[in-house]
Amino acid sequence: MDVRWGRERVDRCVAFVDLAGFTALTEAHGDDYAADVHDAFVGALARACEEFADVVCVKHLGDGALLVARSAAHMLEALRAGVSEQGAADLCLRVRAGVHTGPALRVDGVHGEDFLGHTVNVAARLCGLAAPGELLLSGAVRSAAAPASTDARPLGPRTLRHLSEPIAVWSLPLGTPDGLIDPVCHMSVRPGALSTLVGGREWLFCSSACQERFVSEHG
């Protein structure tokens, strides 16, 4: 049976957001701990959408989410202020995101509202390219979101996987980088945490379990 759901061409700013290192954290600390971290992430996104009513979380995809907004500036403000600052106390993993703006196909599917098309694909590819604690935005977002994007750092044109034309990419910090990451589970750790000297470098750990595993594999 051929089913065509309702479709509408709209202009939207689209963001994909996910937790960097979620798989490693799950393997190191188990499903229940990972679920707690995921719940904190979902809560941070919900607070961001409450603060910036223009931003809507369309769906969650495992440890990631798809957000849309009519305003590119509101999207960046929600991601940086809402997710990064409000969620900083709860999230032990760094967030990364990719944002693009342009025409998208809004569809009414079996699971409710969804968005498809080139703009969505670009946002997804940018998220996949982003480093932990980084927000990558297209040149279109950089222009549309001013002045919220004026501190973005240009990375130059990038060719994204399965996309024919390169696009200008800009980088913004997402959260406060501290550079202290457990090498086993990828959790953020603070100075004074458990440490071990391996290969002439000091490594910090969230727990003795991660410390012992790292030493057994690299010591």
CSV table of C-alpha atoms in Angstrom, one decimal:
chain,number,residue,atom,x,y,z
A,1,MET,CA,0.0,0.0,0.0
A,2,ASP,CA,1.4,3.4,-1.1
A,3,VAL,CA,1.0,5.9,1.7
A,4,ARG,CA,1.8,9.6,1.3
A,5,TRP,CA,1.8,11.6,4.5
A,6,GLY,CA,1.1,15.4,4.6
A,7,ARG,CA,4.0,17.4,3.3
A,8,GLU,CA,4.9,21.1,3.5
A,9,ARG,CA,8.0,23.0,2.3
A,10,VAL,CA,9.2,25.4,5.0
A,11,ASP,CA,12.3,27.4,6.0
A,12,ARG,CA,13.8,26.2,9.2
A,13,CYS,CA,17.0,26.2,11.2
A,14,VAL,CA,17.9,22.6,11.9
A,15,ALA,CA,20.2,21.2,14.5
A,16,PHE,CA,21.4,17.7,15.4
A,17,VAL,CA,22.8,17.3,18.9
A,18,ASP,CA,24.3,14.3,20.6
A,19,LEU,CA,26.5,13.2,23.5
A,20,ALA,CA,30.1,12.5,22.5
A,21,GLY,CA,31.4,9.3,23.9
A,22,PHE,CA,28.1,7.8,24.9
A,23,THR,CA,28.9,4.3,23.7
A,24,ALA,CA,32.2,4.2,25.6
A,25,LEU,CA,30.5,5.4,28.7
A,26,THR,CA,27.8,2.7,28.4
A,27,GLU,CA,30.4,0.0,28.0
A,28,ALA,CA,32.4,1.3,31.0
A,29,HIS,CA,29.6,2.0,33.5
A,30,GLY,CA,26.6,0.0,32.3
A,31,ASP,CA,23.2,0.6,30.9
A,32,ASP,CA,21.6,2.1,34.0
A,33,TYR,CA,24.3,4.8,34.5
A,34,ALA,CA,24.1,5.6,30.8
A,35,ALA,CA,20.3,6.0,31.1
A,36,ASP,CA,20.8,8.5,33.9
A,37,VAL,CA,23.2,10.5,31.7
A,38,HIS,CA,20.7,10.3,28.8
A,39,ASP,CA,17.9,11.6,31.1
A,40,ALA,CA,20.0,14.6,32.1
A,41,PHE,CA,20.6,15.3,28.5
A,42,VAL,CA,16.9,15.1,27.6
A,43,GLY,CA,16.2,17.4,30.6
A,44,ALA,CA,18.8,20.0,29.4
A,45,LEU,CA,17.2,20.0,25.9
A,46,ALA,CA,13.7,20.4,27.4
A,47,ARG,CA,14.9,23.4,29.5
A,48,ALA,CA,16.4,25.0,26.4
A,49,CYS,CA,13.2,24.6,24.4
A,50,GLU,CA,11.2,26.1,27.3
A,51,GLU,CA,13.5,29.1,27.5
A,52,PHE,CA,13.5,29.7,23.7
A,53,ALA,CA,9.9,28.8,22.7
A,54,ASP,CA,10.9,29.1,19.0
A,55,VAL,CA,13.1,26.0,19.4
A,56,VAL,CA,11.3,22.6,19.2
A,57,CYS,CA,12.8,19.2,19.9
A,58,VAL,CA,11.3,17.1,17.1
A,59,LYS,CA,12.6,13.7,18.2
A,60,HIS,CA,15.2,11.9,20.1
A,61,LEU,CA,17.5,9.5,18.3
A,62,GLY,CA,19.3,7.3,20.8
A,63,ASP,CA,21.8,9.6,22.5
A,64,GLY,CA,21.0,12.4,20.0
A,65,ALA,CA,18.2,14.7,19.1
A,66,LEU,CA,16.8,16.7,16.2
A,67,LEU,CA,15.8,20.3,16.9
A,68,VAL,CA,14.2,22.9,14.6
A,69,ALA,CA,13.5,26.6,14.9
A,70,ARG,CA,12.4,29.5,12.7
A,71,SER,CA,15.2,31.7,14.0
A,72,ALA,CA,18.8,30.7,13.6
A,73,ALA,CA,19.8,33.1,16.3
A,74,HIS,CA,17.4,31.5,18.8
A,75,MET,CA,18.7,28.0,17.9
A,76,LEU,CA,22.3,29.0,18.7
A,77,GLU,CA,21.3,30.8,21.9
A,78,ALA,CA,19.3,27.7,23.0
A,79,LEU,CA,22.2,25.3,22.3
A,80,ARG,CA,24.8,27.5,23.9
A,81,ALA,CA,23.0,28.9,26.9
A,82,GLY,CA,20.3,26.2,27.4
A,83,VAL,CA,22.1,23.0,26.7
A,84,SER,CA,25.6,24.0,27.7
A,85,GLU,CA,25.1,26.2,30.8
A,86,GLN,CA,21.9,24.7,32.2
A,87,GLY,CA,23.0,21.2,31.6
A,88,ALA,CA,26.6,21.6,32.6
A,89,ALA,CA,26.0,20.5,36.2
A,90,ASP,CA,24.2,17.3,35.1
A,91,LEU,CA,26.0,16.2,31.9
A,92,CYS,CA,29.2,14.3,32.4
A,93,LEU,CA,29.7,13.9,28.7
A,94,ARG,CA,30.4,16.7,26.3
A,95,VAL,CA,27.7,17.8,23.8
A,96,ARG,CA,28.4,18.3,20.1
A,97,ALA,CA,26.1,19.8,17.5
A,98,GLY,CA,25.7,20.7,13.8
A,99,VAL,CA,23.4,23.4,12.6
A,100,HIS,CA,22.2,24.5,9.1
A,101,THR,CA,19.4,26.6,7.9
A,102,GLY,CA,17.3,26.6,4.7
A,103,PRO,CA,14.3,24.9,3.0
A,104,ALA,CA,13.2,21.6,4.6
A,105,LEU,CA,10.3,19.3,4.0
A,106,ARG,CA,8.0,19.1,7.0
A,107,VAL,CA,6.1,15.8,7.0
A,108,ASP,CA,3.3,14.4,9.1
A,109,GLY,CA,4.4,10.8,9.6
A,110,VAL,CA,3.3,7.8,11.6
A,111,HIS,CA,5.3,9.1,14.6
A,112,GLY,CA,4.2,12.7,14.2
A,113,GLU,CA,6.0,15.7,12.8
A,114,ASP,CA,9.3,15.2,11.2
A,115,PHE,CA,11.7,17.0,8.8
A,116,LEU,CA,13.6,15.8,5.8
A,117,GLY,CA,15.8,17.1,3.0
A,118,HIS,CA,19.1,18.7,2.2
A,119,THR,CA,19.1,21.1,5.1
A,120,VAL,CA,18.5,18.3,7.6
A,121,ASN,CA,21.2,16.2,5.9
A,122,VAL,CA,23.8,19.0,6.2
A,123,ALA,CA,23.0,19.5,9.9
A,124,ALA,CA,23.5,15.8,10.5
A,125,ARG,CA,26.8,15.7,8.7
A,126,LEU,CA,28.1,18.8,10.6
A,127,CYS,CA,27.2,17.1,13.9
A,128,GLY,CA,29.1,14.0,12.9
A,129,LEU,CA,32.1,16.2,12.0
A,130,ALA,CA,32.0,18.2,15.3
A,131,ALA,CA,34.4,17.5,18.1
A,132,PRO,CA,33.2,17.0,21.7
A,133,GLY,CA,32.2,20.4,23.1
A,134,GLU,CA,32.0,21.9,19.6
A,135,LEU,CA,29.1,23.4,17.6
A,136,LEU,CA,29.6,23.4,13.8
A,137,LEU,CA,27.5,25.8,11.8
A,138,SER,CA,27.2,26.5,8.1
A,139,GLY,CA,27.9,29.8,6.5
A,140,ALA,CA,24.2,30.3,6.1
A,141,VAL,CA,23.6,30.0,9.8
A,142,ARG,CA,26.6,32.3,10.5
A,143,SER,CA,25.0,35.0,8.4
A,144,ALA,CA,21.4,34.5,9.6
A,145,ALA,CA,22.2,34.2,13.3
A,146,ALA,CA,24.2,37.4,13.7
A,147,PRO,CA,25.1,38.8,16.3
A,148,ALA,CA,24.7,35.4,18.1
A,149,SER,CA,27.3,33.9,15.8
A,150,THR,CA,29.9,36.8,15.6
A,151,ASP,CA,32.4,34.8,17.7
A,152,ALA,CA,32.4,31.8,15.4
A,153,ARG,CA,35.7,30.7,14.1
A,154,PRO,CA,36.0,30.0,10.3
A,155,LEU,CA,37.1,26.5,9.3
A,156,GLY,CA,36.9,27.1,5.6
A,157,PRO,CA,34.9,25.1,3.0
A,158,ARG,CA,34.4,21.4,3.8
A,159,THR,CA,33.1,18.6,1.7
A,160,LEU,CA,30.6,16.6,3.7
A,161,ARG,CA,30.0,12.9,3.2
A,162,HIS,CA,27.5,12.1,0.4
A,163,LEU,CA,27.0,15.8,-0.4
A,164,SER,CA,28.1,17.1,-3.7
A,165,GLU,CA,29.0,20.7,-3.0
A,166,PRO,CA,31.4,21.9,-0.2
A,167,ILE,CA,30.0,24.4,2.3
A,168,ALA,CA,31.6,27.0,4.5
A,169,VAL,CA,31.9,25.8,8.1
A,170,TRP,CA,32.3,27.8,11.3
A,171,SER,CA,33.0,26.6,14.8
A,172,LEU,CA,31.6,27.7,18.2
A,173,PRO,CA,32.5,26.3,21.6
A,174,LEU,CA,29.6,24.4,23.2
A,175,GLY,CA,30.0,24.5,26.9
A,176,THR,CA,33.2,25.3,28.9
A,177,PRO,CA,36.1,23.1,27.7
A,178,ASP,CA,38.3,21.9,30.5
A,179,GLY,CA,40.4,19.4,28.6
A,180,LEU,CA,40.1,16.8,31.3
A,181,ILE,CA,38.5,13.6,29.8
A,182,ASP,CA,38.6,10.1,31.2
A,183,PRO,CA,40.3,8.1,28.3
A,184,VAL,CA,38.2,5.0,29.0
A,185,CYS,CA,34.6,6.3,29.3
A,186,HIS,CA,35.0,9.8,27.9
A,187,MET,CA,33.4,11.4,31.0
A,188,SER,CA,34.6,14.9,32.0
A,189,VAL,CA,36.7,14.8,35.2
A,190,ARG,CA,38.0,17.5,37.4
A,191,PRO,CA,41.5,18.3,38.8
A,192,GLY,CA,42.2,16.1,41.8
A,193,ALA,CA,40.6,13.0,40.3
A,194,LEU,CA,42.3,9.7,40.3
A,195,SER,CA,45.4,9.8,38.1
A,196,THR,CA,48.1,7.6,36.6
A,197,LEU,CA,51.3,8.3,34.8
A,198,VAL,CA,51.5,6.3,31.6
A,199,GLY,CA,53.8,7.0,28.7
A,200,GLY,CA,55.2,10.1,30.3
A,201,ARG,CA,51.7,11.6,30.6
A,202,GLU,CA,49.3,12.0,33.5
A,203,TRP,CA,45.9,10.5,32.8
A,204,LEU,CA,42.8,11.4,34.9
A,205,PHE,CA,40.0,9.0,35.7
A,206,CYS,CA,36.4,9.2,37.0
A,207,SER,CA,36.7,5.9,38.9
A,208,SER,CA,39.1,3.2,39.9
A,209,ALA,CA,37.5,0.8,37.5
A,210,CYS,CA,38.4,3.0,34.5
A,211,GLN,CA,41.9,3.6,36.0
A,212,GLU,CA,42.5,-0.2,36.3
A,213,ARG,CA,41.2,-0.9,32.8
A,214,PHE,CA,43.4,1.8,31.2
A,215,VAL,CA,46.5,0.6,33.1
A,216,SER,CA,45.9,-3.0,32.1
A,217,GLU,CA,45.6,-2.0,28.4
A,218,HIS,CA,48.3,0.6,28.2
A,219,GLY,CA,50.5,0.4,31.3
